[in-house]
Amino acid sequence: MKNQQELKGRLGIGEVLRIAGKALQVSFRTKSTMSLFVNLIGFAMAFVPVWISMTLRDFTNHVQQIFQGQETIMTALLVLGLLILLYLMQTSYLFASDYYAEVDRQRTTRYMKKKIIESASSVEYKYIENEGDYRDKLAFAEMSGGSQVAQSMQQSIVILQQVITFVSITLVLLDVSLLIVMILIATCIPAVVLSIKQKDEDYKNKTKSMKDGAMSVHLFYMASGANENCKSMNDVRFFGMYPWIKDKWRDVSMNYLKQKNAVSRKHVVYNSLADILRNGVYIGILLLVAKQIYDNPAIGLGVFMLVSTLAVQLQNATTKVFVGIAQFFGDIRYMKDFFELDATPKEKLEDHPQVLDQADIVFENVSFTYPNSTMQALKNLSITIKQGEKIAIVGENGSGKSTFANLLCGMHQPTSGEVTVGGLNVKNYLASVRNAISVVFQNFGRYETSIKENITFSDRSRKITDEDLEKLTKTTNAFSFIEAQPNGLDETVGTFSEGGNDLSGGQWQKVAITRAMYRDKARIMVLDEPTSALDPVAEAQLYRDFAKITGDKTTILISHRLGITTIVDRILVFADGRIIEEGDHTELLAKGGQYAAMYHAQAQWYGEVVDF
Ligand code: ADP
Ligand code: MG
């Protein structure tokens, strides 16, 4: 998070207003009609506190007159009726507005979450690698931003209503005494100032301890298995790691809480002092009014009632207005993160992608460095792959094989050099190029839905009968385990699935391969270590059926198994971000270089090469 949080402390007024405007727009857009209606009523209801106090004053005066024998009970009863009506109105309105505030809060939070995933799934991919601290902002907007922003957007309307209440009370009280109004407003200043400062401290504290907070959540997931991404339950159980996790978790979360509590304690003390001041002044004012009535009984007891109720209301309204405004502008720092997500450059996909018949792949002097990394993953790499060629890429871990695939698929753009497919520069024709490619990424996804959907995601426009889909799964040898599912292709799989039918790693991989094959309009197929989770029989089957699976598509197979390289036309040997050797299996063996060395080393373990 670096200095970014500190910078955020100081926003220019122009920027603050711009973000506030956007926030209000969001608030307005996510409101339901009913809630909008309740808000409108709220503006009328903002006058009710004054109305109630004035009615109380009249009622008290009437009662006083009755006691003095100057009036019958009838008028007093009528005023009482009005009073009850006003209270009923106020209570019903409060219920309705609380309810719709909650509804709105949920709607806004949902809207923001939707925007967050929309952004994450459409921004240029480099941001996913945390370029410009994108991921930090995303986590922040998701963790603390969401509800805060939703709340403060709500608040803007409440503030406006409180302003009406504030003005109307002030006008009525001015009639009684200017001094009282001034004292009441002045004594709210400490509470307002404190609230602003505290909001500031909370924000600083939150951003400062964010890493601790995230770490404590991570450790919790690690030990509880509550998050499927932390696949550590086996290790934790088997190696008895609980004590280690527990200690680390305690340290981190205690540290986090200690900071938080220190701030809270300080706030409680100051807020109490501010409250004592306000209450003291309130009592003083009551005494002041009592003395006025004592000196001049003609003004009637009702004034006491009026001032005693309105004084509290004025203090509340003043605090709410100023604290509300301060909070709203304070929350702008949280909102800024959110709107920055929204403003992060998106991938540009052409509206009318071209259909490529010929999809020759050309890498020309391509170098690439991952965002936030200092090491080049690809170094001035050039290669041409003709339509229909079957290529294998081999090389040590970290030699740049997956990076090559990522650049071909337009996930990242070269730092220098160019990648073209079918003559189209990938960075300018993302949609056309991606349409021409099908892929099994090294870290492919597993989706909590039916097997059928897991396969057909790769081409949602294609229609297929269950029979044809079954045929397809036979080609990838996925048929037998799919058939064994109670609902076959329609079986919901994954960790959430009710029957508990999760697939094994190898079975998932077969689904991923079938998914890639299903995208039959593609001209290129990229398979990044597609057999890493398969058993030897399944692996052998895959390579035996390789021609059927890949058809006439250009195929780029990234693999560590050198034996299978006999089924391809050409082998590229990657080392340290470069292609150091290329040729077919026989040529490379004859050359006696890196490939030959790796092959002989493997042959020692696997025996003679299996002939596919
Ligand atoms: P291979 O697939 O050949 O095992 P990769 O292409 O995944 O290797 O990685 C090539 C180099 O790029 C490695 O040095 C690796 O550490 C680095 N690298 C890979 N992915 C990332 C990433 N997301 N961020 C930063 N560096 C990465
Ligand atoms: Mg890889």
Tab-separated table of N, CA and C in Angstrom, residues 34-35 37-39 41-42 45 86-104 154 161:
chain	number	residue	atom	x	y	z
A	34	MET	N	-40.013	3.097	-3.914
A	34	MET	CA	-40.645	3.213	-2.612
A	34	MET	C	-39.737	3.996	-1.653
A	35	SER	N	-38.442	3.665	-1.711
A	35	SER	CA	-37.513	4.322	-0.810
A	35	SER	C	-37.386	5.801	-1.161
A	37	PHE	N	-39.744	7.574	-2.387
A	37	PHE	CA	-40.982	8.135	-1.874
A	37	PHE	C	-40.853	8.437	-0.372
A	38	VAL	N	-40.317	7.454	0.360
A	38	VAL	CA	-40.129	7.643	1.809
A	38	VAL	C	-39.177	8.817	2.061
A	39	ASN	N	-38.126	8.920	1.237
A	39	ASN	CA	-37.192	10.050	1.380
A	39	ASN	C	-37.897	11.382	1.159
A	41	ILE	N	-41.101	12.031	1.606
A	41	ILE	CA	-41.914	12.289	2.798
A	41	ILE	C	-41.015	12.818	3.913
A	42	GLY	N	-39.790	12.274	3.951
A	42	GLY	CA	-38.850	12.668	4.981
A	42	GLY	C	-38.604	14.168	5.011
A	45	MET	N	-41.395	15.525	6.786
A	45	MET	CA	-41.319	15.097	8.175
A	45	MET	C	-40.248	15.863	8.953
A	86	LEU	N	-49.340	13.555	15.639
A	86	LEU	CA	-47.978	13.896	15.211
A	86	LEU	C	-46.976	12.822	15.650
A	87	TYR	N	-47.116	12.368	16.895
A	87	TYR	CA	-46.217	11.324	17.389
A	87	TYR	C	-46.361	10.053	16.558
A	88	LEU	N	-47.624	9.698	16.263
A	88	LEU	CA	-47.863	8.493	15.464
A	88	LEU	C	-47.199	8.615	14.102
A	89	MET	N	-47.374	9.801	13.479
A	89	MET	CA	-46.770	10.041	12.167
A	89	MET	C	-45.254	9.881	12.233
A	90	GLN	N	-44.697	10.491	13.280
A	90	GLN	CA	-43.238	10.464	13.396
A	90	GLN	C	-42.723	9.030	13.573
A	91	THR	N	-43.419	8.289	14.444
A	91	THR	CA	-42.979	6.912	14.701
A	91	THR	C	-43.091	6.068	13.433
A	92	SER	N	-44.245	6.176	12.742
A	92	SER	CA	-44.399	5.357	11.530
A	92	SER	C	-43.331	5.720	10.520
A	93	TYR	N	-43.085	7.029	10.397
A	93	TYR	CA	-42.078	7.439	9.422
A	93	TYR	C	-40.702	6.863	9.793
A	94	LEU	N	-40.383	6.914	11.098
A	94	LEU	CA	-39.069	6.411	11.517
A	94	LEU	C	-38.923	4.930	11.187
A	95	PHE	N	-40.002	4.167	11.422
A	95	PHE	CA	-39.950	2.739	11.077
A	95	PHE	C	-39.685	2.562	9.597
A	96	ALA	N	-40.493	3.278	8.794
A	96	ALA	CA	-40.375	3.132	7.338
A	96	ALA	C	-38.983	3.551	6.872
A	97	SER	N	-38.481	4.667	7.420
A	97	SER	CA	-37.196	5.149	6.902
A	97	SER	C	-36.058	4.232	7.360
A	98	ASP	N	-36.157	3.663	8.586
A	98	ASP	CA	-35.138	2.698	9.015
A	98	ASP	C	-35.133	1.498	8.085
A	99	TYR	N	-36.341	1.032	7.797
A	99	TYR	CA	-36.454	-0.155	6.955
A	99	TYR	C	-35.854	0.108	5.577
A	100	TYR	N	-36.242	1.234	4.973
A	100	TYR	CA	-35.738	1.494	3.626
A	100	TYR	C	-34.265	1.889	3.615
A	101	ALA	N	-33.783	2.431	4.738
A	101	ALA	CA	-32.337	2.714	4.809
A	101	ALA	C	-31.577	1.388	4.711
A	102	GLU	N	-32.091	0.373	5.400
A	102	GLU	CA	-31.443	-0.944	5.369
A	102	GLU	C	-31.541	-1.541	3.956
A	103	VAL	N	-32.737	-1.434	3.371
A	103	VAL	CA	-32.911	-1.949	2.003
A	103	VAL	C	-31.938	-1.256	1.055
A	104	ASP	N	-31.864	0.076	1.172
A	104	ASP	CA	-30.970	0.838	0.301
A	104	ASP	C	-29.513	0.456	0.526
A	154	GLN	N	-26.321	7.038	1.729
A	154	GLN	CA	-27.614	7.172	2.382
A	154	GLN	C	-27.681	8.469	3.168
A	161	GLN	N	-32.233	16.515	5.174
A	161	GLN	CA	-33.431	16.584	6.009
A	161	GLN	C	-33.123	17.221	7.357
